[in-house]
Amino acid sequence: MFNAVILQLEVVIREHGAVGVLIAALLEEIIAPIPSSLVAMFAGFFLIPADYTWLQAMSTASLKVAIPMSIGMTLGSLIFYTVAYFGGKPIVIRYGKWFGLGWALIEKTEERFIKGHTDEIILLSLRSLPFVPSVAISAFCGLVRYPIKTFIILTFIGSLIRSVILI
């Protein structure tokens, strides 16, 4: 099955270029088995010609890989943010006791998390690190009702940094 995913990923990126990278990154964000490093690696391999200079390769990587990948990751993150934002409370109330969570704890965390710029720095840092699962970050932000505008901006910038690291 994983081989089929890799082959489809190759086809999408080769045939659709930057739009294919956006689609692959969106799917990677939604479907866990596709690693973001694989999307970046394939995109770099298929979209950046080997005879380019370093400067040409970096500008092409930015335009055809990093920016579309960041847009796809941001759109995918919005799905989990929205689900947690609107459906998180009933889930926490019903199943939270099994994980040591209660809605009162979520509300307390929400009050603490939305105050100050250190939270924005933490969110941006977590988004930038390739080994931190972005689904958990998105769900947490939706659960504590992190401001959507700030979430989108920090998710895009953090995903852009993450994409550049992976490329």
Coordinates of C-alpha atoms in Angstrom, one line a residue:
M1 CA 0.0 0.0 0.0
F2 CA 2.8 2.4 0.9
N3 CA 4.4 1.8 -2.5
A4 CA 1.1 2.8 -4.2
V5 CA 1.0 6.0 -2.2
I6 CA 4.6 6.8 -3.3
L7 CA 3.8 6.1 -6.9
Q8 CA 0.7 8.3 -6.8
L9 CA 2.7 11.1 -5.0
E10 CA 5.3 11.0 -7.8
V11 CA 2.6 11.2 -10.5
V12 CA 0.8 14.1 -8.9
I13 CA 4.0 16.1 -8.4
R14 CA 5.4 15.4 -11.9
E15 CA 2.1 16.1 -13.7
H16 CA 0.9 19.1 -11.7
G17 CA 4.1 20.8 -10.5
A18 CA 3.5 23.3 -7.7
V19 CA -0.2 22.6 -7.6
G20 CA 0.6 18.9 -7.2
V21 CA 2.9 19.8 -4.3
L22 CA 0.0 21.8 -2.7
I23 CA -2.3 18.8 -3.1
A24 CA 0.3 16.4 -1.8
A25 CA 0.9 18.5 1.2
L26 CA -2.8 18.9 1.9
L27 CA -3.2 15.1 1.7
E28 CA -0.1 14.6 3.9
E29 CA -1.6 16.8 6.5
I30 CA -4.9 14.9 6.5
I31 CA -3.6 11.4 6.0
A32 CA -0.9 10.4 8.5
P33 CA 1.0 7.8 6.6
I34 CA 2.4 10.3 4.0
P35 CA 5.5 11.9 5.6
S36 CA 6.0 15.6 4.8
S37 CA 9.7 14.9 4.2
L38 CA 8.7 12.6 1.4
V39 CA 6.6 15.2 -0.3
A40 CA 9.4 17.8 0.0
M41 CA 12.0 15.3 -1.2
F42 CA 9.9 14.2 -4.3
A43 CA 9.0 17.8 -5.1
G44 CA 12.7 18.9 -4.9
F45 CA 13.8 16.0 -7.0
F46 CA 11.2 16.3 -9.7
L47 CA 10.7 20.1 -9.9
I48 CA 14.3 21.4 -9.5
P49 CA 16.6 20.6 -12.5
A50 CA 20.0 19.2 -11.6
D51 CA 21.8 21.8 -13.8
Y52 CA 20.5 24.8 -11.9
T53 CA 22.9 27.0 -9.9
W54 CA 22.4 27.1 -6.1
L55 CA 20.5 30.5 -6.4
Q56 CA 18.2 29.2 -9.2
A57 CA 17.6 26.0 -7.2
M58 CA 16.7 27.9 -4.0
S59 CA 14.3 30.3 -5.8
T60 CA 12.6 27.5 -7.7
A61 CA 12.4 25.5 -4.4
S62 CA 10.7 28.5 -2.7
L63 CA 8.2 29.1 -5.5
K64 CA 7.4 25.6 -6.6
V65 CA 7.9 23.6 -3.3
A66 CA 8.0 25.6 -0.1
I67 CA 5.1 28.1 -0.7
P68 CA 2.7 25.5 -2.2
M69 CA 3.6 23.0 0.5
S70 CA 3.0 25.6 3.2
I71 CA -0.4 26.5 1.7
G72 CA -1.4 22.8 1.6
M73 CA -0.3 22.2 5.1
T74 CA -2.2 25.3 6.4
L75 CA -5.4 24.2 4.6
G76 CA -5.0 20.7 6.0
S77 CA -4.4 22.0 9.5
L78 CA -7.6 24.1 9.3
I79 CA -9.6 20.9 9.0
F80 CA -8.4 19.5 12.4
Y81 CA -8.6 23.0 13.9
T82 CA -12.3 23.3 12.8
V83 CA -13.2 19.8 14.0
A84 CA -11.7 20.4 17.4
Y85 CA -13.1 23.9 17.6
F86 CA -16.7 22.8 17.0
G87 CA -16.6 19.2 18.2
G88 CA -13.9 19.2 20.8
K89 CA -16.0 20.0 23.9
P90 CA -18.4 17.0 23.5
I91 CA -15.4 14.7 22.9
V92 CA -13.5 16.0 25.9
I93 CA -16.6 15.8 28.2
R94 CA -17.4 12.2 27.0
Y95 CA -13.9 10.7 26.7
G96 CA -11.6 13.1 28.5
K97 CA -11.7 11.2 31.8
W98 CA -9.8 8.4 30.2
F99 CA -7.0 10.7 29.3
G100 CA -7.0 12.8 32.4
L101 CA -8.8 15.7 30.7
G102 CA -11.8 17.7 31.8
W103 CA -13.4 20.7 30.2
A104 CA -12.5 22.9 33.2
L105 CA -8.8 22.1 32.5
I106 CA -9.3 23.0 28.8
E107 CA -10.9 26.4 29.8
K108 CA -8.1 27.1 32.2
T109 CA -5.5 26.3 29.5
E110 CA -7.4 28.5 27.0
E111 CA -7.2 31.5 29.4
R112 CA -3.5 31.0 29.9
F113 CA -2.6 30.1 26.3
I114 CA -4.1 33.1 24.6
K115 CA -2.3 35.7 26.7
G116 CA 1.0 37.1 25.6
H117 CA 3.4 36.7 22.7
T118 CA 5.3 33.7 24.2
D119 CA 2.4 31.5 23.1
E120 CA 2.8 32.7 19.6
I121 CA 6.5 32.0 19.6
I122 CA 5.8 28.5 21.0
L123 CA 3.2 27.8 18.4
L124 CA 5.5 29.0 15.6
S125 CA 8.4 27.0 16.9
L126 CA 6.3 23.8 17.1
R127 CA 5.0 24.3 13.6
S128 CA 8.5 24.8 12.3
L129 CA 9.9 21.5 13.7
P130 CA 9.6 18.6 11.2
F131 CA 9.3 16.0 13.9
V132 CA 6.4 17.6 15.8
P133 CA 3.0 16.2 14.7
S134 CA 1.0 19.1 13.3
V135 CA -2.3 17.3 13.8
A136 CA -1.9 17.5 17.6
I137 CA -1.0 21.2 17.4
S138 CA -4.0 22.0 15.2
A139 CA -6.5 20.1 17.4
F140 CA -5.1 21.7 20.5
C141 CA -5.5 25.2 19.0
G142 CA -9.0 24.4 17.9
L143 CA -9.8 22.9 21.3
V144 CA -8.6 26.0 23.3
R145 CA -10.2 28.2 20.6
Y146 CA -7.0 29.9 19.6
P147 CA -7.8 33.0 17.4
I148 CA -8.3 31.7 13.8
K149 CA -6.4 34.6 12.1
T150 CA -3.3 34.2 14.3
F151 CA -3.6 30.4 13.9
I152 CA -3.6 30.7 10.1
I153 CA -0.7 33.2 10.0
L154 CA 1.5 31.2 12.4
T155 CA 0.7 27.9 10.8
F156 CA 1.6 29.2 7.3
I157 CA 4.9 30.8 8.5
G158 CA 5.8 27.8 10.6
S159 CA 5.0 25.4 7.7
L160 CA 7.1 27.6 5.4
I161 CA 10.0 27.3 7.8
R162 CA 9.4 23.5 8.1
S163 CA 9.2 23.2 4.3
V164 CA 12.5 25.0 3.8
I165 CA 14.1 22.7 6.4
L166 CA 12.8 19.6 4.6
I167 CA 13.8 20.8 1.2

